[in-house]
Amino acid sequence: MKHFLTRCSIIICLVLTLAIPVQAAQSYSHLYISISDALMNTKQDKDAEAELALAQFAKDWASVTSEQKEAKEKVDDILAQAREASSKEDRLQALSTLTNALRALEKLENPVDEAAQRAEFGTKFKPIMKAFEDALTSGDIPTIDSAYKDFNTKWKKIERPVREQSIAMYGQIETQMAFIRITLASEEPDVDLMKSQYADLKQTIEDFVAGNDTAEVVEGEYSLSTLIAYIDESINFIEAGNYIAASDKIKDFIKIWPNVEIDISTRNGSLYTKIESDMPILVSDLLKSKVDAKAIRSKLDTFRTEIELVQGSTDYTMWDSALILLREGLEALLIILALVSFLDKSGQKTMRKWIYLGALIGVLLSALAAILMSTIFNSAMVDTNRELMEGYVGLLAAAMMIGVGIWLHSKSSVSSWNRYISKQIGNAISSGSVFAMAAISFLSVFREGAETLVFYAGIAPKMETSKFVLGIVVALLILVIFALVLFKASGKIPIHKLFAVATILIYVLAFKIIGVSLHTLQLRDIVSTTIVDGLPLVSIIGFYPTVETMMGQAVLLVLVGATIAYKKKQK
């Protein structure tokens, strides 16, 4: 056991060492994600989640240093307004202003000449536009299609100045390009219509280069829920056979997409690319003389589920934190009870206080180490690699949790540990060493604390330190009550049943950790995403309707089932 824990500690240290860069340049990308989360949750009337996102922003922002004092103070002031906002409208306004203030700070720290940027963009894009104009003039559809693909690819490479300087102009250009794509993908492409659509697009681009913000602002509050709602309405129209109405609804989706795309592009780049390329094609497919409704419905269902997966990223709750400590704390209590009973039988009741002191120190040091670990995971030092670390460390912790559940907590391991404790306390009593007595108690409890840290490594990256600490406090209070009951009526309590229930709950948490960790890696395209149609997303237990997450969780279920069967066979 000693070697097992040592190896686990070394592995975790190595993971942390590799995940934390020595000197990372200051980046605000994680701050924009927090603002995006707050905006999304505010729009969906999820006040608690919005406040958590703002709290995360505030914690990350506290570690930011800048020589641009005035701009930084402006961000401080607007952040305070966002956190104190009394209405949905006030918070949305404050969050929008916060985004602009943060962007202004970035510009001051990295000054750019916007007029020069626009001119450079125009110079780069001019030959690209000319090539597409020549293709349109030819009237040859394959030539136009090839030119459009080249146009779109090169736009993606140089679009950044437009997006950064004017989200309205950026959105209008994206929408106009999508409508050209819809016309081009139709059953009988109308070249004249494409020329008209391109003329509007060209004018928007020229207006941007000239510094004129002429875009029509898309009014309204939009979120990932809005995208899902538009997909649902389109599916309903398809089922009713009204393909024109379905295509119109997807056009509405395309129009608001630029206002919402950052919520997806920051979390799942491949999904962002697929939606941009495929949605215009679906509009055209719905307007053809022969509509493959089943294929279109399947594509929309997949997009809906994938957007839900982005929207439903799971964090752990206070009770997840409390459960781990309750499970391991219960075992520590039983060890202390065994130590005290041994002293009573040996006529050494006066030594009890040293058992309690050693146990108290073990609990406090374990809790302190857990809080320190959570603080490190949530620090600004790991922002650039946080999601990857969440995924990998979560899977590592789940694997350890399975291993400990199957091996360490087996009957033979517990009995051998108790024999070891009895031997050591017997030696301590014979030598009369108070220090030895306290040390045995401390090591017994801290052993459970070490296991607890291994398990906490899997959930700490996706928890706020405040919730993490609250879970520990709640667990400690419950354990105090358990302790009183155990010491009053230890002989009457079916301890083995308590362990059985607690161990089942630990396996449920391992199930959740595996699902959440694999899902996190899917959002970073480290693990592929294969949607299984018809299955729900149940974030409370970490169940995501993808083949990859279910395969990982199936391995856990097989191992647990095999362990149960093996134990029954032994009996």
Coordinates of C-alpha atoms in Angstrom, one line a residue:
M1 CA 0.0 0.0 0.0
K2 CA 2.8 2.4 0.9
H3 CA 4.5 1.8 -2.5
F4 CA 1.1 2.2 -4.2
L5 CA 0.4 5.6 -2.7
T6 CA 4.0 6.7 -3.4
R7 CA 3.7 5.8 -7.0
C8 CA 0.3 7.6 -7.3
S9 CA 1.8 10.7 -5.7
I10 CA 4.7 10.6 -8.2
I11 CA 2.4 10.3 -11.1
I12 CA 0.2 13.2 -10.0
C13 CA 3.3 15.4 -9.5
L14 CA 4.5 14.5 -12.9
V15 CA 1.1 15.4 -14.5
L16 CA 1.1 18.8 -12.7
T17 CA 4.7 19.5 -13.7
L18 CA 4.0 18.8 -17.3
A19 CA 0.7 20.7 -17.3
I20 CA 2.0 23.9 -15.7
P21 CA 4.2 26.0 -18.0
V22 CA 7.4 27.5 -16.5
Q23 CA 6.7 30.9 -17.8
A24 CA 3.5 31.5 -19.8
A25 CA 2.7 34.7 -21.5
Q26 CA -0.3 36.6 -20.1
S27 CA -3.4 35.6 -22.0
Y28 CA -7.0 36.8 -21.6
S29 CA -8.6 34.0 -23.6
H30 CA -9.8 32.2 -20.5
L31 CA -11.4 35.5 -19.3
Y32 CA -13.4 35.8 -22.5
I33 CA -14.7 32.3 -21.9
S34 CA -15.9 33.2 -18.4
I35 CA -17.7 36.3 -19.8
S36 CA -19.2 34.1 -22.5
D37 CA -20.4 31.6 -19.8
A38 CA -21.9 34.5 -17.8
L39 CA -23.7 35.9 -20.9
M40 CA -25.0 32.5 -21.9
N41 CA -26.3 31.7 -18.5
T42 CA -27.8 35.1 -17.9
K43 CA -29.7 34.9 -21.2
Q44 CA -31.1 31.5 -20.0
D45 CA -32.1 33.0 -16.6
K46 CA -29.5 30.7 -14.9
D47 CA -28.5 33.3 -12.3
A48 CA -26.5 31.0 -10.0
E49 CA -24.4 29.7 -13.0
A50 CA -23.9 33.3 -14.3
E51 CA -22.7 34.3 -10.8
L52 CA -20.3 31.4 -10.7
A53 CA -18.9 32.3 -14.1
L54 CA -18.4 35.9 -12.9
A55 CA -16.7 34.6 -9.7
Q56 CA -14.3 32.6 -11.9
F57 CA -13.6 35.7 -13.9
A58 CA -12.9 37.7 -10.8
K59 CA -10.6 35.0 -9.4
D60 CA -8.6 34.8 -12.6
W61 CA -8.6 38.6 -13.0
A62 CA -7.2 39.1 -9.5
S63 CA -3.9 37.6 -10.8
V64 CA -3.6 39.9 -13.8
T65 CA -1.0 42.7 -13.7
S66 CA -0.9 45.5 -16.2
E67 CA 1.0 48.8 -16.7
Q68 CA -2.2 50.2 -18.1
K69 CA -3.6 51.2 -14.7
E70 CA -6.5 53.3 -15.9
A71 CA -7.8 50.6 -18.3
K72 CA -7.4 47.9 -15.7
E73 CA -9.3 50.0 -13.1
K74 CA -12.1 50.4 -15.7
V75 CA -12.4 46.6 -16.0
D76 CA -12.4 46.4 -12.2
D77 CA -15.3 48.9 -12.0
I78 CA -17.4 47.2 -14.8
L79 CA -16.8 43.8 -13.2
A80 CA -18.2 45.1 -9.9
Q81 CA -21.2 46.4 -11.8
A82 CA -21.8 43.1 -13.5
R83 CA -21.6 41.2 -10.1
E84 CA -23.9 43.7 -8.4
A85 CA -26.5 43.9 -11.3
S86 CA -30.0 43.7 -9.9
S87 CA -31.7 42.8 -13.2
K88 CA -31.0 40.6 -16.3
E89 CA -30.9 43.6 -18.6
D90 CA -28.3 45.4 -16.3
R91 CA -26.1 42.3 -16.2
L92 CA -26.2 41.7 -19.9
Q93 CA -25.3 45.4 -20.5
A94 CA -22.5 45.2 -18.0
L95 CA -21.1 42.0 -19.5
S96 CA -21.1 43.5 -23.0
T97 CA -19.3 46.6 -21.6
L98 CA -16.9 44.3 -19.7
T99 CA -16.0 42.6 -23.0
N100 CA -15.3 45.9 -24.6
A101 CA -13.2 47.1 -21.7
L102 CA -11.1 44.0 -21.7
R103 CA -10.6 44.3 -25.4
A104 CA -9.6 47.9 -25.0
L105 CA -7.0 46.9 -22.4
E106 CA -5.6 44.3 -24.8
K107 CA -5.3 47.0 -27.5
L108 CA -3.4 49.3 -25.1
E109 CA -1.1 46.5 -24.1
N110 CA -0.6 45.5 -27.8
P111 CA -1.3 48.7 -29.7
V112 CA -2.3 48.4 -33.3
D113 CA -3.2 50.8 -36.1
E114 CA -6.8 49.9 -37.0
A115 CA -6.8 51.9 -40.2
A116 CA -3.6 50.1 -41.2
Q117 CA -5.2 46.8 -40.3
R118 CA -8.2 47.5 -42.5
A119 CA -6.0 48.7 -45.4
E120 CA -3.9 45.5 -45.1
F121 CA -7.0 43.4 -45.0
G122 CA -8.3 45.1 -48.1
T123 CA -5.0 44.6 -49.9
K124 CA -4.9 40.9 -49.1
F125 CA -8.6 40.3 -49.9
K126 CA -8.7 42.2 -53.2
P127 CA -7.2 39.4 -55.4
I128 CA -9.4 36.9 -53.7
M129 CA -12.5 38.9 -54.5
K130 CA -11.2 39.4 -58.1
A131 CA -10.8 35.6 -58.6
F132 CA -14.4 35.0 -57.4
E133 CA -15.7 37.8 -59.6
D134 CA -14.0 36.2 -62.6
A135 CA -15.6 32.9 -61.8
L136 CA -19.1 34.5 -61.5
T137 CA -18.6 36.2 -64.9
S138 CA -17.8 32.8 -66.5
G139 CA -21.2 31.5 -65.4
D140 CA -19.7 28.0 -65.0
I141 CA -21.0 26.4 -61.8
P142 CA -18.1 24.1 -61.1
T143 CA -15.7 27.0 -61.6
I144 CA -17.8 29.2 -59.3
D145 CA -18.0 26.4 -56.7
S146 CA -14.2 26.0 -56.7
A147 CA -13.7 29.7 -56.5
Y148 CA -16.1 30.1 -53.6
K149 CA -14.4 27.4 -51.6
D150 CA -11.1 29.2 -52.1
F151 CA -12.7 32.5 -51.2
N152 CA -14.1 31.0 -48.0
T153 CA -10.8 29.3 -47.0
K154 CA -8.8 32.5 -47.4
W155 CA -11.5 34.6 -45.7
K156 CA -11.1 32.3 -42.6
K157 CA -7.4 33.0 -42.6
I158 CA -7.6 36.8 -42.6
E159 CA -11.0 37.5 -41.0
R160 CA -9.6 38.4 -37.6
P161 CA -9.3 42.2 -38.1
V162 CA -13.0 42.3 -39.1
R163 CA -14.1 40.3 -36.1
E164 CA -12.1 42.3 -33.7
Q165 CA -13.0 45.7 -35.0
S166 CA -16.7 45.2 -35.7
I167 CA -18.7 42.1 -34.7
A168 CA -21.7 43.6 -36.7
M169 CA -19.7 43.9 -39.9
Y170 CA -18.2 40.4 -39.3
G171 CA -21.7 38.9 -38.8
Q172 CA -23.1 40.6 -41.9
I173 CA -20.2 39.3 -44.1
E174 CA -20.6 35.8 -42.7
T175 CA -24.3 35.8 -43.3
Q176 CA -23.9 37.1 -46.9
M177 CA -21.3 34.5 -47.7
A178 CA -23.6 31.8 -46.3
F179 CA -26.5 32.9 -48.5
I180 CA -24.2 32.7 -51.6
R181 CA -23.4 29.2 -50.5
I182 CA -27.1 28.3 -50.2
T183 CA -27.7 29.6 -53.8
L184 CA -24.6 27.8 -55.1
A185 CA -25.7 24.5 -53.5
S186 CA -29.3 24.6 -54.8
E187 CA -30.6 22.2 -57.4
E188 CA -30.4 24.8 -60.2
P189 CA -28.0 27.6 -59.1
D190 CA -29.1 31.1 -60.2
V191 CA -25.9 32.8 -61.3
D192 CA -27.7 36.2 -61.5
L193 CA -28.9 35.9 -57.9
M194 CA -25.3 35.0 -56.8
K195 CA -24.0 38.1 -58.6
S196 CA -26.5 40.2 -56.7
Q197 CA -25.6 38.5 -53.4
Y198 CA -22.0 39.0 -54.1
A199 CA -22.5 42.7 -54.9
D200 CA -23.9 43.2 -51.4
L201 CA -21.0 41.2 -49.9
K202 CA -18.4 43.2 -51.8
Q203 CA -20.0 46.5 -50.6
T204 CA -19.9 45.4 -47.0
I205 CA -16.2 44.5 -47.3
E206 CA -15.4 47.8 -49.0
D207 CA -17.3 49.7 -46.3
F208 CA -15.2 47.9 -43.6
V209 CA -11.9 48.7 -45.4
A210 CA -13.1 52.4 -45.6
G211 CA -13.9 52.4 -41.9
N212 CA -17.6 52.7 -42.4
D213 CA -19.7 50.5 -40.0
T214 CA -22.8 50.0 -42.2
A215 CA -23.9 46.6 -41.0
E216 CA -27.4 45.9 -39.9
V217 CA -27.2 44.9 -36.2
V218 CA -29.1 41.7 -35.4
E219 CA -31.3 42.7 -32.5
G220 CA -32.2 40.4 -29.7
E221 CA -30.7 38.2 -27.0
Y222 CA -29.4 34.9 -28.4
S223 CA -27.7 31.9 -26.9
L224 CA -27.0 28.3 -27.5
S225 CA -30.6 27.6 -26.4
T226 CA -31.8 29.8 -29.2
L227 CA -29.8 27.7 -31.7
I228 CA -31.3 24.5 -30.3
A229 CA -34.8 26.1 -30.4
Y230 CA -34.4 26.9 -34.1
I231 CA -33.2 23.4 -34.9
D232 CA -36.2 22.0 -33.0
E233 CA -38.6 24.2 -35.0
S234 CA -36.9 23.2 -38.2
I235 CA -37.2 19.5 -37.4
N236 CA -40.9 20.0 -36.5
F237 CA -41.5 21.6 -40.0
I238 CA -39.6 18.7 -41.7
E239 CA -41.8 16.1 -39.9
A240 CA -44.9 18.1 -41.0
G241 CA -43.6 18.1 -44.6
N242 CA -43.2 21.9 -44.8
Y243 CA -39.7 22.0 -46.1
I244 CA -39.8 25.7 -47.1
A245 CA -40.6 26.7 -43.6
A246 CA -37.8 24.4 -42.3
S247 CA -35.3 26.0 -44.6
D248 CA -36.4 29.5 -43.5
K249 CA -35.9 28.5 -39.9
I250 CA -32.3 27.4 -40.7
K251 CA -31.8 30.7 -42.4
D252 CA -32.8 32.4 -39.1
F253 CA -30.2 30.1 -37.4
I254 CA -27.6 31.3 -39.9
K255 CA -28.5 35.0 -39.4
I256 CA -28.0 34.9 -35.6
W257 CA -25.0 32.5 -35.7
P258 CA -22.3 35.2 -35.7
N259 CA -23.7 36.5 -32.4
V260 CA -23.5 33.1 -30.8
E261 CA -20.6 31.3 -32.5
I262 CA -18.0 32.3 -29.9
D263 CA -19.8 30.1 -27.4
I264 CA -19.0 27.1 -29.6
S265 CA -15.7 28.1 -31.2
T266 CA -14.0 28.6 -27.8
R267 CA -15.1 25.1 -26.7
N268 CA -15.4 22.9 -29.8
G269 CA -13.6 24.1 -32.8
S270 CA -14.5 21.2 -35.1
L271 CA -18.2 21.6 -34.3
Y272 CA -17.9 25.4 -35.2
T273 CA -16.4 24.5 -38.5
K274 CA -19.0 21.8 -39.3
I275 CA -22.0 24.1 -38.5
E276 CA -20.6 26.9 -40.7
S277 CA -20.0 24.7 -43.7
D278 CA -23.0 22.4 -43.4
M279 CA -26.0 24.6 -42.4
P280 CA -26.2 26.5 -45.7
I281 CA -26.1 23.1 -47.6
L282 CA -29.1 21.9 -45.5
V283 CA -31.0 25.0 -46.5
S284 CA -30.4 24.2 -50.2
D285 CA -31.2 20.5 -49.7
L286 CA -34.6 21.4 -48.2
L287 CA -35.5 23.4 -51.3
K288 CA -34.6 20.7 -53.9
S289 CA -37.4 18.8 -55.8
K290 CA -36.4 15.6 -54.0
V291 CA -35.8 16.1 -50.3
D292 CA -34.0 13.5 -48.3
A293 CA -35.8 14.4 -45.1
K294 CA -34.4 11.5 -43.1
A295 CA -30.7 12.5 -43.8
I296 CA -31.4 16.1 -43.1
R297 CA -33.3 15.3 -39.9
S298 CA -30.3 13.1 -38.8
K299 CA -27.8 15.9 -39.5
L300 CA -29.9 18.4 -37.5
D301 CA -30.3 15.9 -34.6
T302 CA -26.6 15.5 -34.5
F303 CA -26.0 19.2 -34.5
R304 CA -28.6 19.6 -31.7
T305 CA -26.9 17.0 -29.5
E306 CA -23.4 18.4 -30.1
I307 CA -24.6 21.9 -29.2
E308 CA -26.2 20.4 -26.1
L309 CA -22.9 18.8 -25.2
V310 CA -21.2 22.2 -25.3
Q311 CA -24.0 23.8 -23.4
G312 CA -24.1 21.0 -20.8
S313 CA -20.5 20.9 -19.7
T314 CA -20.7 19.4 -16.2
D315 CA -19.1 20.8 -13.1
Y316 CA -18.9 18.9 -9.8
T317 CA -21.1 19.9 -6.8
M318 CA -20.4 20.4 -3.2
W319 CA -21.9 16.9 -2.6
D320 CA -19.4 15.3 -4.9
S321 CA -16.6 16.8 -2.8
A322 CA -18.4 15.7 0.4
L323 CA -19.0 12.2 -0.7
I324 CA -15.3 11.3 -1.1
L325 CA -14.4 12.5 2.3
L326 CA -17.4 10.8 3.9
R327 CA -16.4 7.5 2.3
E328 CA -12.8 7.7 3.4
G329 CA -13.6 9.4 6.7
L330 CA -15.9 6.6 7.7
E331 CA -13.1 4.1 7.3
A332 CA -10.7 6.3 9.3
L333 CA -13.3 6.5 12.1
L334 CA -13.5 2.7 12.2
I335 CA -9.7 2.6 12.5
I336 CA -9.8 5.1 15.4
L337 CA -12.6 3.1 17.0
A338 CA -10.5 -0.1 16.8
L339 CA -7.5 1.7 18.3
V340 CA -9.6 3.1 21.2
S341 CA -11.2 -0.3 21.8
F342 CA -7.7 -1.9 21.9
L343 CA -6.6 0.6 24.5
D344 CA -9.7 -0.1 26.6
K345 CA -9.1 -3.8 26.5
S346 CA -5.5 -3.2 27.5
G347 CA -6.4 -1.0 30.4
Q348 CA -4.8 2.1 28.8
K349 CA -7.8 4.4 28.7
T350 CA -5.6 7.4 29.7
M351 CA -3.8 7.1 26.3
R352 CA -7.1 7.8 24.4
K353 CA -6.4 11.5 24.1
W354 CA -3.2 10.9 22.1
I355 CA -5.2 8.8 19.6
Y356 CA -7.7 11.6 19.2
L357 CA -4.9 14.2 18.8
G358 CA -3.1 12.2 16.2
A359 CA -6.4 11.6 14.3
L360 CA -7.2 15.4 14.5
I361 CA -3.8 16.3 13.0
G362 CA -4.3 13.7 10.3
V363 CA -7.7 15.1 9.3
L364 CA -6.5 18.8 9.3
L365 CA -3.4 18.1 7.2
S366 CA -5.5 16.0 4.7
A367 CA -8.0 18.8 4.4
L368 CA -5.3 21.4 4.0
A369 CA -3.6 19.4 1.3
A370 CA -6.9 19.0 -0.5
I371 CA -7.6 22.7 -0.4
L372 CA -4.1 23.5 -1.6
M373 CA -4.5 21.1 -4.5
S374 CA -7.8 22.8 -5.5
T375 CA -6.2 26.2 -5.3
I376 CA -3.3 25.1 -7.6
F377 CA -5.7 23.6 -10.1
N378 CA -7.7 26.8 -10.3
S379 CA -4.8 29.2 -10.3
A380 CA -3.9 31.4 -13.3
M381 CA -0.7 29.4 -13.8
V382 CA -2.6 26.5 -15.3
D383 CA -5.1 28.5 -17.5
T384 CA -3.5 27.7 -20.8
N385 CA -3.6 23.9 -20.1
R386 CA -6.6 23.7 -17.8
E387 CA -9.0 21.8 -19.9
L388 CA -6.5 19.2 -21.0
M389 CA -5.4 18.8 -17.4
E390 CA -9.0 18.4 -16.3
G391 CA -9.5 15.6 -18.8
Y392 CA -6.2 13.7 -18.2
V393 CA -6.1 14.1 -14.4
G394 CA -9.8 13.2 -14.2
L395 CA -9.2 9.9 -16.0
L396 CA -6.1 9.2 -14.0
A397 CA -8.0 9.7 -10.7
A398 CA -10.9 7.6 -12.0
A399 CA -8.5 4.7 -12.8
M400 CA -7.0 5.0 -9.3
M401 CA -10.4 5.2 -7.7
I402 CA -11.4 1.9 -9.5
G403 CA -8.1 0.3 -8.4
V404 CA -8.5 1.4 -4.8
G405 CA -12.2 0.3 -4.8
I406 CA -11.3 -3.2 -6.1
W407 CA -8.1 -3.8 -4.3
L408 CA -7.4 -1.6 -1.3
H409 CA -10.9 -1.9 0.2
S410 CA -11.2 -5.7 -0.2
K411 CA -11.7 -7.7 2.9
S412 CA -8.2 -9.1 3.0
S413 CA -6.5 -5.7 2.7
V414 CA -8.6 -4.2 5.5
S415 CA -8.0 -7.2 7.8
S416 CA -4.2 -7.1 7.1
W417 CA -4.2 -3.4 7.8
N418 CA -6.0 -4.0 11.1
R419 CA -3.4 -6.7 12.1
Y420 CA -0.6 -4.2 11.3
I421 CA -2.3 -1.5 13.5
S422 CA -2.8 -4.0 16.3
K423 CA 0.9 -5.0 16.2
Q424 CA 2.1 -1.4 16.1
I425 CA -0.2 -0.2 19.0
G426 CA 0.9 -3.2 21.0
N427 CA 4.5 -2.1 20.6
A428 CA 3.6 1.5 21.5
I429 CA 1.9 0.4 24.7
S430 CA 4.8 -1.8 25.8
S431 CA 7.2 1.0 25.3
G432 CA 4.9 3.6 26.8
S433 CA 5.6 6.1 24.0
V434 CA 3.0 8.8 23.8
F435 CA 4.5 10.0 20.6
A436 CA 4.3 6.6 19.0
M437 CA 0.6 6.3 20.0
A438 CA -0.2 9.7 18.4
A439 CA 1.9 8.8 15.3
I440 CA 0.0 5.5 14.8
S441 CA -3.3 7.3 14.9
F442 CA -2.1 10.1 12.6
L443 CA -0.7 7.7 10.0
S444 CA -3.9 5.6 10.1
V445 CA -6.0 8.7 9.4
F446 CA -3.6 10.3 7.0
R447 CA -3.5 7.1 5.0
E448 CA -7.2 7.6 4.3
G449 CA -6.4 11.2 3.6
A450 CA -3.9 10.2 0.9
E451 CA -6.5 8.1 -0.8
T452 CA -8.9 11.0 -0.6
L453 CA -6.4 13.3 -2.3
V454 CA -6.1 10.8 -5.2
F455 CA -9.8 10.9 -5.7
Y456 CA -10.0 14.7 -5.3
A457 CA -7.5 15.1 -8.1
G458 CA -10.2 14.0 -10.5
I459 CA -12.8 16.6 -9.5
A460 CA -10.7 19.6 -8.2
P461 CA -10.0 21.1 -11.6
K462 CA -13.7 21.5 -12.4
M463 CA -14.8 22.9 -9.0
E464 CA -14.5 26.3 -7.5
T465 CA -12.4 26.3 -4.4
S466 CA -15.3 27.7 -2.3
K467 CA -17.6 24.8 -3.3
F468 CA -14.8 22.3 -2.8
V469 CA -14.1 23.6 0.7
L470 CA -17.8 23.7 1.6
G471 CA -18.1 20.0 0.6
I472 CA -15.2 19.2 2.9
V473 CA -16.7 21.2 5.8
V474 CA -20.1 19.5 5.4
A475 CA -18.5 16.1 5.3
L476 CA -16.5 16.8 8.4
L477 CA -19.7 17.9 10.2
I478 CA -21.5 14.7 9.1
L479 CA -18.4 12.6 10.2
V480 CA -18.6 14.2 13.7
I481 CA -22.2 13.0 14.0
F482 CA -21.1 9.6 12.7
A483 CA -18.3 9.5 15.2
L484 CA -20.6 10.2 18.1
V485 CA -23.1 7.5 17.0
L486 CA -20.3 5.0 16.4
F487 CA -18.7 5.5 19.8
K488 CA -22.0 5.2 21.5
A489 CA -23.4 2.2 19.7
S490 CA -20.7 0.7 17.7
G491 CA -21.8 -2.9 18.3
K492 CA -25.3 -2.3 17.0
I493 CA -24.4 -0.6 13.7
P494 CA -24.1 -2.9 10.6
I495 CA -20.8 -1.3 9.5
H496 CA -20.5 -3.6 6.5
K497 CA -23.7 -2.2 5.1
L498 CA -22.6 1.4 5.5
F499 CA -19.4 0.5 3.6
A500 CA -21.4 -1.2 0.9
V501 CA -23.6 1.9 0.3
A502 CA -20.6 4.3 0.5
T503 CA -18.6 2.2 -2.0
I504 CA -21.5 2.2 -4.4
L505 CA -21.7 5.9 -4.2
I506 CA -18.0 6.2 -4.9
Y507 CA -18.4 4.1 -8.0
V508 CA -21.2 6.4 -9.1
L509 CA -18.8 9.3 -8.7
A510 CA -16.2 7.4 -10.7
F511 CA -18.8 6.9 -13.5
K512 CA -19.3 10.7 -13.5
I513 CA -15.6 11.5 -13.5
I514 CA -15.0 9.2 -16.5
G515 CA -17.8 10.8 -18.5
V516 CA -16.9 14.4 -17.6
S517 CA -13.2 13.9 -18.3
L518 CA -13.7 12.2 -21.7
H519 CA -16.3 14.9 -22.6
T520 CA -13.7 17.6 -21.7
L521 CA -11.2 16.0 -24.0
Q522 CA -13.8 15.7 -26.7
L523 CA -14.4 19.5 -26.6
R524 CA -10.6 19.9 -27.2
D525 CA -10.7 17.4 -30.1
I526 CA -8.3 15.1 -28.3
V527 CA -11.0 12.4 -28.3
S528 CA -13.4 11.9 -31.2
T529 CA -17.1 12.5 -30.7
T530 CA -19.6 9.9 -32.1
I531 CA -23.1 10.9 -31.3
V532 CA -25.7 8.2 -30.4
D533 CA -29.1 9.4 -31.5
G534 CA -32.1 9.1 -29.2
L535 CA -30.2 9.1 -25.9
P536 CA -30.5 11.9 -23.4
L537 CA -27.7 14.0 -21.8
V538 CA -27.8 13.5 -18.0
S539 CA -25.1 15.9 -16.8
I540 CA -25.8 15.2 -13.1
I541 CA -24.2 11.7 -13.4
G542 CA -21.9 12.7 -16.2
F543 CA -23.7 10.7 -18.9
Y544 CA -23.2 12.0 -22.5
P545 CA -24.8 10.3 -25.5
T546 CA -21.5 9.6 -27.3
V547 CA -19.9 6.2 -28.1
E548 CA -16.5 7.3 -26.6
T549 CA -17.9 8.4 -23.1
M550 CA -20.1 5.3 -22.9
M551 CA -17.3 3.0 -23.7
G552 CA -15.2 4.5 -20.9
Q553 CA -18.1 4.1 -18.5
A554 CA -18.8 0.6 -19.7
V555 CA -15.2 -0.4 -18.7
L556 CA -16.0 0.7 -15.2
L557 CA -19.3 -1.2 -15.1
V558 CA -17.6 -4.4 -16.3
L559 CA -14.8 -4.1 -13.7
V560 CA -17.3 -3.5 -10.9
G561 CA -19.5 -6.4 -12.1
A562 CA -16.4 -8.7 -12.3
T563 CA -15.3 -7.7 -8.8
I564 CA -18.8 -8.5 -7.4
A565 CA -18.8 -11.8 -9.1
Y566 CA -15.3 -12.6 -7.9
K567 CA -16.1 -11.8 -4.3
K568 CA -19.3 -14.0 -4.4
K569 CA -17.2 -16.8 -5.8
Q570 CA -14.7 -16.4 -2.9
K571 CA -17.5 -16.6 -0.3

